[in-house]
mmCIF file with all atom_site columns, C-alpha atoms in Angstrom:
data_model
loop_
_atom_site.group_PDB
_atom_site.id
_atom_site.type_symbol
_atom_site.label_atom_id
_atom_site.label_alt_id
_atom_site.label_comp_id
_atom_site.label_asym_id
_atom_site.label_entity_id
_atom_site.label_seq_id
_atom_site.pdbx_PDB_ins_code
_atom_site.Cartn_x
_atom_site.Cartn_y
_atom_site.Cartn_z
_atom_site.occupancy
_atom_site.B_iso_or_equiv
_atom_site.pdbx_formal_charge
_atom_site.auth_seq_id
_atom_site.auth_comp_id
_atom_site.auth_asym_id
_atom_site.auth_atom_id
_atom_site.pdbx_PDB_model_num
ATOM 1   C CA . MET A 1 1   ? 164.595 124.811 142.507 1.00 0.00 ? 184 MET A CA 1
ATOM 2   C CA . ILE A 1 2   ? 168.402 124.919 142.706 1.00 0.00 ? 185 ILE A CA 1
ATOM 3   C CA . VAL A 1 3   ? 168.243 123.550 146.232 1.00 0.00 ? 186 VAL A CA 1
ATOM 4   C CA . ASP A 1 4   ? 165.811 120.875 145.029 1.00 0.00 ? 187 ASP A CA 1
ATOM 5   C CA . LEU A 1 5   ? 168.321 119.931 142.271 1.00 0.00 ? 188 LEU A CA 1
ATOM 6   C CA . ALA A 1 6   ? 171.116 119.698 144.827 1.00 0.00 ? 189 ALA A CA 1
ATOM 7   C CA . GLU A 1 7   ? 169.012 117.399 146.990 1.00 0.00 ? 190 GLU A CA 1
ATOM 8   C CA . PHE A 1 8   ? 168.109 115.223 144.014 1.00 0.00 ? 191 PHE A CA 1
ATOM 9   C CA . GLU A 1 9   ? 171.832 114.963 143.132 1.00 0.00 ? 192 GLU A CA 1
ATOM 10  C CA . LYS A 1 10  ? 172.563 113.930 146.730 1.00 0.00 ? 193 LYS A CA 1
ATOM 11  C CA . GLU A 1 11  ? 174.445 117.116 147.505 1.00 0.00 ? 194 GLU A CA 1
ATOM 12  C CA . PRO A 1 12  ? 171.974 118.987 149.790 1.00 0.00 ? 195 PRO A CA 1
ATOM 13  C CA . ASP A 1 13  ? 174.608 121.170 151.454 1.00 0.00 ? 196 ASP A CA 1
ATOM 14  C CA . ALA A 1 14  ? 176.564 122.052 148.285 1.00 0.00 ? 197 ALA A CA 1
ATOM 15  C CA . VAL A 1 15  ? 174.557 125.119 147.226 1.00 0.00 ? 198 VAL A CA 1
ATOM 16  C CA . LYS A 1 16  ? 176.376 128.348 148.068 1.00 0.00 ? 199 LYS A CA 1
ATOM 17  C CA . LEU A 1 17  ? 174.540 130.513 145.501 1.00 0.00 ? 200 LEU A CA 1
ATOM 18  C CA . THR A 1 18  ? 172.185 133.094 146.903 1.00 0.00 ? 201 THR A CA 1
ATOM 19  C CA . GLU A 1 19  ? 169.098 134.631 145.228 1.00 0.00 ? 202 GLU A CA 1
ATOM 20  C CA . SER A 1 20  ? 170.949 137.912 144.783 1.00 0.00 ? 203 SER A CA 1
ATOM 21  C CA . GLY A 1 21  ? 174.018 136.097 143.416 1.00 0.00 ? 204 GLY A CA 1
ATOM 22  C CA . LEU A 1 22  ? 171.871 134.349 140.853 1.00 0.00 ? 205 LEU A CA 1
ATOM 23  C CA . ARG A 1 23  ? 170.168 137.583 139.885 1.00 0.00 ? 206 ARG A CA 1
ATOM 24  C CA . ASP A 1 24  ? 173.615 139.235 139.399 1.00 0.00 ? 207 ASP A CA 1
ATOM 25  C CA . ALA A 1 25  ? 174.943 136.281 137.397 1.00 0.00 ? 208 ALA A CA 1
ATOM 26  C CA . LEU A 1 26  ? 171.881 136.299 135.075 1.00 0.00 ? 209 LEU A CA 1
ATOM 27  C CA . PHE A 1 27  ? 171.178 140.042 134.837 1.00 0.00 ? 210 PHE A CA 1
ATOM 28  C CA . GLY A 1 28  ? 174.232 141.909 136.176 1.00 0.00 ? 211 GLY A CA 1
ATOM 29  C CA . PRO A 1 29  ? 176.651 143.942 134.143 1.00 0.00 ? 212 PRO A CA 1
ATOM 30  C CA . ARG A 1 30  ? 179.092 141.021 133.756 1.00 0.00 ? 213 ARG A CA 1
ATOM 31  C CA . SER A 1 31  ? 176.458 138.363 133.091 1.00 0.00 ? 214 SER A CA 1
ATOM 32  C CA . THR A 1 32  ? 177.952 135.097 131.729 1.00 0.00 ? 215 THR A CA 1
ATOM 33  C CA . ILE A 1 33  ? 175.091 132.702 132.156 1.00 0.00 ? 216 ILE A CA 1
ATOM 34  C CA . PHE A 1 34  ? 171.705 132.343 130.623 1.00 0.00 ? 217 PHE A CA 1
ATOM 35  C CA . ALA A 1 35  ? 168.476 130.590 131.653 1.00 0.00 ? 218 ALA A CA 1
ATOM 36  C CA . HIS A 1 36  ? 165.411 129.254 130.026 1.00 0.00 ? 219 HIS A CA 1
ATOM 37  C CA . VAL A 1 37  ? 162.380 128.433 132.209 1.00 0.00 ? 220 VAL A CA 1
ATOM 38  C CA . ALA A 1 38  ? 159.374 126.281 131.941 1.00 0.00 ? 221 ALA A CA 1
ATOM 39  C CA . GLU A 1 39  ? 156.384 127.976 133.421 1.00 0.00 ? 222 GLU A CA 1
ATOM 40  C CA . ALA A 1 40  ? 152.672 127.329 133.625 1.00 0.00 ? 223 ALA A CA 1
ATOM 41  C CA . ALA A 1 41  ? 149.781 129.608 134.314 1.00 0.00 ? 224 ALA A CA 1
ATOM 42  C CA . GLU A 1 42  ? 148.200 129.186 137.697 1.00 0.00 ? 225 GLU A CA 1
ATOM 43  C CA . ALA A 1 43  ? 144.422 128.924 138.004 1.00 0.00 ? 226 ALA A CA 1
ATOM 44  C CA . GLY A 1 44  ? 142.862 132.090 136.813 1.00 0.00 ? 227 GLY A CA 1
ATOM 45  C CA . GLY A 1 45  ? 145.809 132.867 134.559 1.00 0.00 ? 228 GLY A CA 1
ATOM 46  C CA . THR A 1 46  ? 146.963 135.889 136.598 1.00 0.00 ? 229 THR A CA 1
ATOM 47  C CA . SER A 1 47  ? 150.166 134.323 137.918 1.00 0.00 ? 230 SER A CA 1
ATOM 48  C CA . PHE A 1 48  ? 152.724 131.742 136.839 1.00 0.00 ? 231 PHE A CA 1
ATOM 49  C CA . ARG A 1 49  ? 154.623 129.005 138.518 1.00 0.00 ? 232 ARG A CA 1
ATOM 50  C CA . LEU A 1 50  ? 158.046 127.818 137.457 1.00 0.00 ? 233 LEU A CA 1
ATOM 51  C CA . ASP A 1 51  ? 158.117 124.105 136.609 1.00 0.00 ? 234 ASP A CA 1
ATOM 52  C CA . GLY A 1 52  ? 161.728 123.823 135.524 1.00 0.00 ? 235 GLY A CA 1
ATOM 53  C CA . PHE A 1 53  ? 164.826 125.603 134.221 1.00 0.00 ? 236 PHE A CA 1
ATOM 54  C CA . ALA A 1 54  ? 167.826 125.168 131.950 1.00 0.00 ? 237 ALA A CA 1
ATOM 55  C CA . LEU A 1 55  ? 170.908 127.096 133.040 1.00 0.00 ? 238 LEU A CA 1
ATOM 56  C CA . TRP A 1 56  ? 173.600 127.448 130.386 1.00 0.00 ? 239 TRP A CA 1
ATOM 57  C CA . TYR A 1 57  ? 176.679 129.360 129.209 1.00 0.00 ? 240 TYR A CA 1
ATOM 58  C CA . LEU A 1 58  ? 178.692 129.690 126.026 1.00 0.00 ? 241 LEU A CA 1
ATOM 59  C CA . THR A 1 59  ? 181.540 127.405 125.072 1.00 0.00 ? 242 THR A CA 1
ATOM 60  C CA . PHE A 1 60  ? 183.862 127.702 122.085 1.00 0.00 ? 243 PHE A CA 1
ATOM 61  C CA . SER A 1 61  ? 185.151 124.889 119.857 1.00 0.00 ? 244 SER A CA 1
ATOM 62  C CA . THR A 1 62  ? 188.659 125.471 118.542 1.00 0.00 ? 245 THR A CA 1
ATOM 63  C CA . TRP A 1 63  ? 188.022 122.813 115.900 1.00 0.00 ? 246 TRP A CA 1
ATOM 64  C CA . GLU A 1 64  ? 184.652 124.115 114.734 1.00 0.00 ? 247 GLU A CA 1
ATOM 65  C CA . GLY A 1 65  ? 185.563 127.769 115.205 1.00 0.00 ? 248 GLY A CA 1
ATOM 66  C CA . VAL A 1 66  ? 182.187 128.662 116.700 1.00 0.00 ? 249 VAL A CA 1
ATOM 67  C CA . ASN A 1 67  ? 180.404 128.908 120.010 1.00 0.00 ? 250 ASN A CA 1
ATOM 68  C CA . GLY A 1 68  ? 178.303 126.202 121.544 1.00 0.00 ? 251 GLY A CA 1
ATOM 69  C CA . ILE A 1 69  ? 176.116 125.801 124.570 1.00 0.00 ? 252 ILE A CA 1
ATOM 70  C CA . HIS A 1 70  ? 177.109 124.084 127.797 1.00 0.00 ? 253 HIS A CA 1
ATOM 71  C CA . LEU A 1 71  ? 174.005 123.106 129.735 1.00 0.00 ? 254 LEU A CA 1
ATOM 72  C CA . GLU A 1 72  ? 175.087 123.425 133.341 1.00 0.00 ? 255 GLU A CA 1
ATOM 73  C CA . ASP A 1 73  ? 171.782 122.285 134.836 1.00 0.00 ? 256 ASP A CA 1
ATOM 74  C CA . LEU A 1 74  ? 168.481 121.072 133.608 1.00 0.00 ? 257 LEU A CA 1
ATOM 75  C CA . TYR A 1 75  ? 165.826 120.673 136.322 1.00 0.00 ? 258 TYR A CA 1
ATOM 76  C CA . VAL A 1 76  ? 162.083 119.910 136.141 1.00 0.00 ? 259 VAL A CA 1
ATOM 77  C CA . ARG A 1 77  ? 160.054 119.629 139.330 1.00 0.00 ? 260 ARG A CA 1
ATOM 78  C CA . PRO A 1 78  ? 159.247 116.005 140.080 1.00 0.00 ? 261 PRO A CA 1
ATOM 79  C CA . ALA A 1 79  ? 155.473 116.628 139.684 1.00 0.00 ? 262 ALA A CA 1
ATOM 80  C CA . CYS A 1 80  ? 156.067 117.972 136.159 1.00 0.00 ? 263 CYS A CA 1
ATOM 81  C CA . ARG A 1 81  ? 158.384 115.270 134.884 1.00 0.00 ? 264 ARG A CA 1
ATOM 82  C CA . GLY A 1 82  ? 157.051 113.320 131.948 1.00 0.00 ? 265 GLY A CA 1
ATOM 83  C CA . THR A 1 83  ? 154.984 116.285 130.733 1.00 0.00 ? 266 THR A CA 1
ATOM 84  C CA . GLY A 1 84  ? 157.379 117.452 128.004 1.00 0.00 ? 267 GLY A CA 1
ATOM 85  C CA . ARG A 1 85  ? 158.814 120.360 129.935 1.00 0.00 ? 268 ARG A CA 1
ATOM 86  C CA . GLY A 1 86  ? 162.413 119.031 130.000 1.00 0.00 ? 269 GLY A CA 1
ATOM 87  C CA . ARG A 1 87  ? 162.187 118.187 126.296 1.00 0.00 ? 270 ARG A CA 1
ATOM 88  C CA . ALA A 1 88  ? 160.852 121.743 125.541 1.00 0.00 ? 271 ALA A CA 1
ATOM 89  C CA . LEU A 1 89  ? 163.751 123.277 127.541 1.00 0.00 ? 272 LEU A CA 1
ATOM 90  C CA . LEU A 1 90  ? 166.351 121.268 125.703 1.00 0.00 ? 273 LEU A CA 1
ATOM 91  C CA . GLN A 1 91  ? 164.694 121.909 122.386 1.00 0.00 ? 274 GLN A CA 1
ATOM 92  C CA . SER A 1 92  ? 164.733 125.616 123.054 1.00 0.00 ? 275 SER A CA 1
ATOM 93  C CA . LEU A 1 93  ? 168.504 125.414 123.593 1.00 0.00 ? 276 LEU A CA 1
ATOM 94  C CA . ALA A 1 94  ? 168.957 123.438 120.446 1.00 0.00 ? 277 ALA A CA 1
ATOM 95  C CA . ALA A 1 95  ? 166.911 126.039 118.561 1.00 0.00 ? 278 ALA A CA 1
ATOM 96  C CA . VAL A 1 96  ? 169.160 128.867 119.917 1.00 0.00 ? 279 VAL A CA 1
ATOM 97  C CA . ALA A 1 97  ? 172.249 126.950 118.772 1.00 0.00 ? 280 ALA A CA 1
ATOM 98  C CA . VAL A 1 98  ? 170.815 126.227 115.337 1.00 0.00 ? 281 VAL A CA 1
ATOM 99  C CA . ALA A 1 99  ? 169.591 129.841 114.836 1.00 0.00 ? 282 ALA A CA 1
ATOM 100 C CA . ARG A 1 100 ? 173.037 131.238 115.764 1.00 0.00 ? 283 ARG A CA 1
ATOM 101 C CA . GLY A 1 101 ? 175.082 128.800 113.739 1.00 0.00 ? 284 GLY A CA 1
ATOM 102 C CA . TRP A 1 102 ? 176.500 127.086 116.768 1.00 0.00 ? 285 TRP A CA 1
ATOM 103 C CA . ARG A 1 103 ? 177.414 123.411 116.454 1.00 0.00 ? 286 ARG A CA 1
ATOM 104 C CA . ARG A 1 104 ? 176.998 121.880 119.933 1.00 0.00 ? 287 ARG A CA 1
ATOM 105 C CA . VAL A 1 105 ? 174.801 121.573 122.979 1.00 0.00 ? 288 VAL A CA 1
ATOM 106 C CA . GLU A 1 106 ? 176.707 119.630 125.598 1.00 0.00 ? 289 GLU A CA 1
ATOM 107 C CA . TRP A 1 107 ? 176.161 118.633 129.248 1.00 0.00 ? 290 TRP A CA 1
ATOM 108 C CA . GLN A 1 108 ? 177.107 116.096 131.843 1.00 0.00 ? 291 GLN A CA 1
ATOM 109 C CA . VAL A 1 109 ? 174.797 113.572 133.541 1.00 0.00 ? 292 VAL A CA 1
ATOM 110 C CA . LEU A 1 110 ? 175.465 111.594 136.716 1.00 0.00 ? 293 LEU A CA 1
ATOM 111 C CA . ASN A 1 111 ? 176.186 107.983 135.870 1.00 0.00 ? 294 ASN A CA 1
ATOM 112 C CA . TRP A 1 112 ? 173.466 106.745 138.302 1.00 0.00 ? 295 TRP A CA 1
ATOM 113 C CA . ASN A 1 113 ? 170.734 108.887 136.720 1.00 0.00 ? 296 ASN A CA 1
ATOM 114 C CA . SER A 1 114 ? 169.440 106.264 134.350 1.00 0.00 ? 297 SER A CA 1
ATOM 115 C CA . ALA A 1 115 ? 166.132 107.982 133.726 1.00 0.00 ? 298 ALA A CA 1
ATOM 116 C CA . ALA A 1 116 ? 167.941 111.129 132.502 1.00 0.00 ? 299 ALA A CA 1
ATOM 117 C CA . ILE A 1 117 ? 170.357 109.041 130.362 1.00 0.00 ? 300 ILE A CA 1
ATOM 118 C CA . GLU A 1 118 ? 167.463 107.228 128.739 1.00 0.00 ? 301 GLU A CA 1
ATOM 119 C CA . PHE A 1 119 ? 165.679 110.550 128.146 1.00 0.00 ? 302 PHE A CA 1
ATOM 120 C CA . TYR A 1 120 ? 168.764 112.159 126.542 1.00 0.00 ? 303 TYR A CA 1
ATOM 121 C CA . ARG A 1 121 ? 169.334 109.158 124.322 1.00 0.00 ? 304 ARG A CA 1
ATOM 122 C CA . SER A 1 122 ? 165.710 109.329 123.180 1.00 0.00 ? 305 SER A CA 1
ATOM 123 C CA . LEU A 1 123 ? 166.423 112.851 121.881 1.00 0.00 ? 306 LEU A CA 1
ATOM 124 C CA . GLY A 1 124 ? 169.358 111.648 119.799 1.00 0.00 ? 307 GLY A CA 1
ATOM 125 C CA . ALA A 1 125 ? 172.076 112.757 122.278 1.00 0.00 ? 308 ALA A CA 1
ATOM 126 C CA . HIS A 1 126 ? 175.022 110.465 122.789 1.00 0.00 ? 309 HIS A CA 1
ATOM 127 C CA . PRO A 1 127 ? 177.581 110.064 125.533 1.00 0.00 ? 310 PRO A CA 1
ATOM 128 C CA . MET A 1 128 ? 181.154 111.208 124.807 1.00 0.00 ? 311 MET A CA 1
ATOM 129 C CA . SER A 1 129 ? 182.644 107.911 126.019 1.00 0.00 ? 312 SER A CA 1
ATOM 130 C CA . GLU A 1 130 ? 186.186 108.809 125.064 1.00 0.00 ? 313 GLU A CA 1
ATOM 131 C CA . TRP A 1 131 ? 186.182 111.921 127.313 1.00 0.00 ? 314 TRP A CA 1
ATOM 132 C CA . SER A 1 132 ? 186.297 112.331 131.072 1.00 0.00 ? 315 SER A CA 1
ATOM 133 C CA . THR A 1 133 ? 185.407 115.427 133.009 1.00 0.00 ? 316 THR A CA 1
ATOM 134 C CA . PHE A 1 134 ? 188.172 116.795 135.200 1.00 0.00 ? 317 PHE A CA 1
ATOM 135 C CA . ARG A 1 135 ? 187.816 119.422 137.875 1.00 0.00 ? 318 ARG A CA 1
ATOM 136 C CA . LEU A 1 136 ? 190.339 121.521 139.788 1.00 0.00 ? 319 LEU A CA 1
ATOM 137 C CA . ASP A 1 137 ? 188.694 123.045 142.892 1.00 0.00 ? 320 ASP A CA 1
ATOM 138 C CA . GLY A 1 138 ? 189.048 123.665 146.552 1.00 0.00 ? 321 GLY A CA 1
ATOM 139 C CA . GLY A 1 139 ? 192.498 123.343 148.075 1.00 0.00 ? 322 GLY A CA 1
ATOM 140 C CA . ALA A 1 140 ? 194.021 121.960 144.879 1.00 0.00 ? 323 ALA A CA 1
ATOM 141 C CA . LEU A 1 141 ? 192.841 124.980 142.922 1.00 0.00 ? 324 LEU A CA 1
ATOM 142 C CA . GLU A 1 142 ? 194.125 127.359 145.573 1.00 0.00 ? 325 GLU A CA 1
ATOM 143 C CA . ALA A 1 143 ? 197.488 125.602 145.705 1.00 0.00 ? 326 ALA A CA 1
ATOM 144 C CA . PHE A 1 144 ? 197.931 125.376 141.971 1.00 0.00 ? 327 PHE A CA 1
ATOM 145 C CA . GLY A 1 145 ? 196.596 128.893 141.251 1.00 0.00 ? 328 GLY A CA 1
ATOM 146 C CA . GLY A 1 146 ? 198.582 130.352 144.133 1.00 0.00 ? 329 GLY A CA 1
ATOM 147 C CA . ALA A 1 147 ? 201.755 128.703 142.828 1.00 0.00 ? 330 ALA A CA 1
ATOM 148 C CA . ALA A 1 148 ? 201.193 130.437 139.462 1.00 0.00 ? 331 ALA A CA 1
ATOM 149 C CA . SER A 1 149 ? 200.632 133.753 141.113 1.00 0.00 ? 332 SER A CA 1
ATOM 150 C CA . SER A 1 150 ? 203.826 133.509 143.208 1.00 0.00 ? 333 SER A CA 1
ATOM 151 C CA . ALA A 1 151 ? 205.823 132.310 140.127 1.00 0.00 ? 334 ALA A CA 1
ATOM 152 C CA . ASP A 1 152 ? 204.582 135.403 138.214 1.00 0.00 ? 335 ASP A CA 1
ATOM 153 C CA . SER A 1 153 ? 205.810 137.794 140.930 1.00 0.00 ? 336 SER A CA 1
#
């Protein structure tokens, strides 16, 4: 489903994560991510199929003084969209946040994904219009991080 998500987001060659890497990230000794899945019983009820997932990690608000959830990815298979699975996944994250006294569930959405934006607004979510996402990666990350390492030497 991660490859399907990358294709949907028009980045089919961007996935570097392997199955074993995902397993380690979720269940390894230094696990830092969490996942909720939407599953349905197959005919006969002896097996299940995954219909979607929500991959998330903890954030921390210096103003609120508590953790929050950053939803890295929410994906529901196209055949299962409109069935409530995406809503149920997001609601399960909201329930975790409420139960643990956390104040936020946050995520990004691609500007062209109007169906997702409409869906999120229908839940009561709102865009953070005064904020922009920045990213330092690739060569710029290497150059900047490397400069710090050499300055520390």
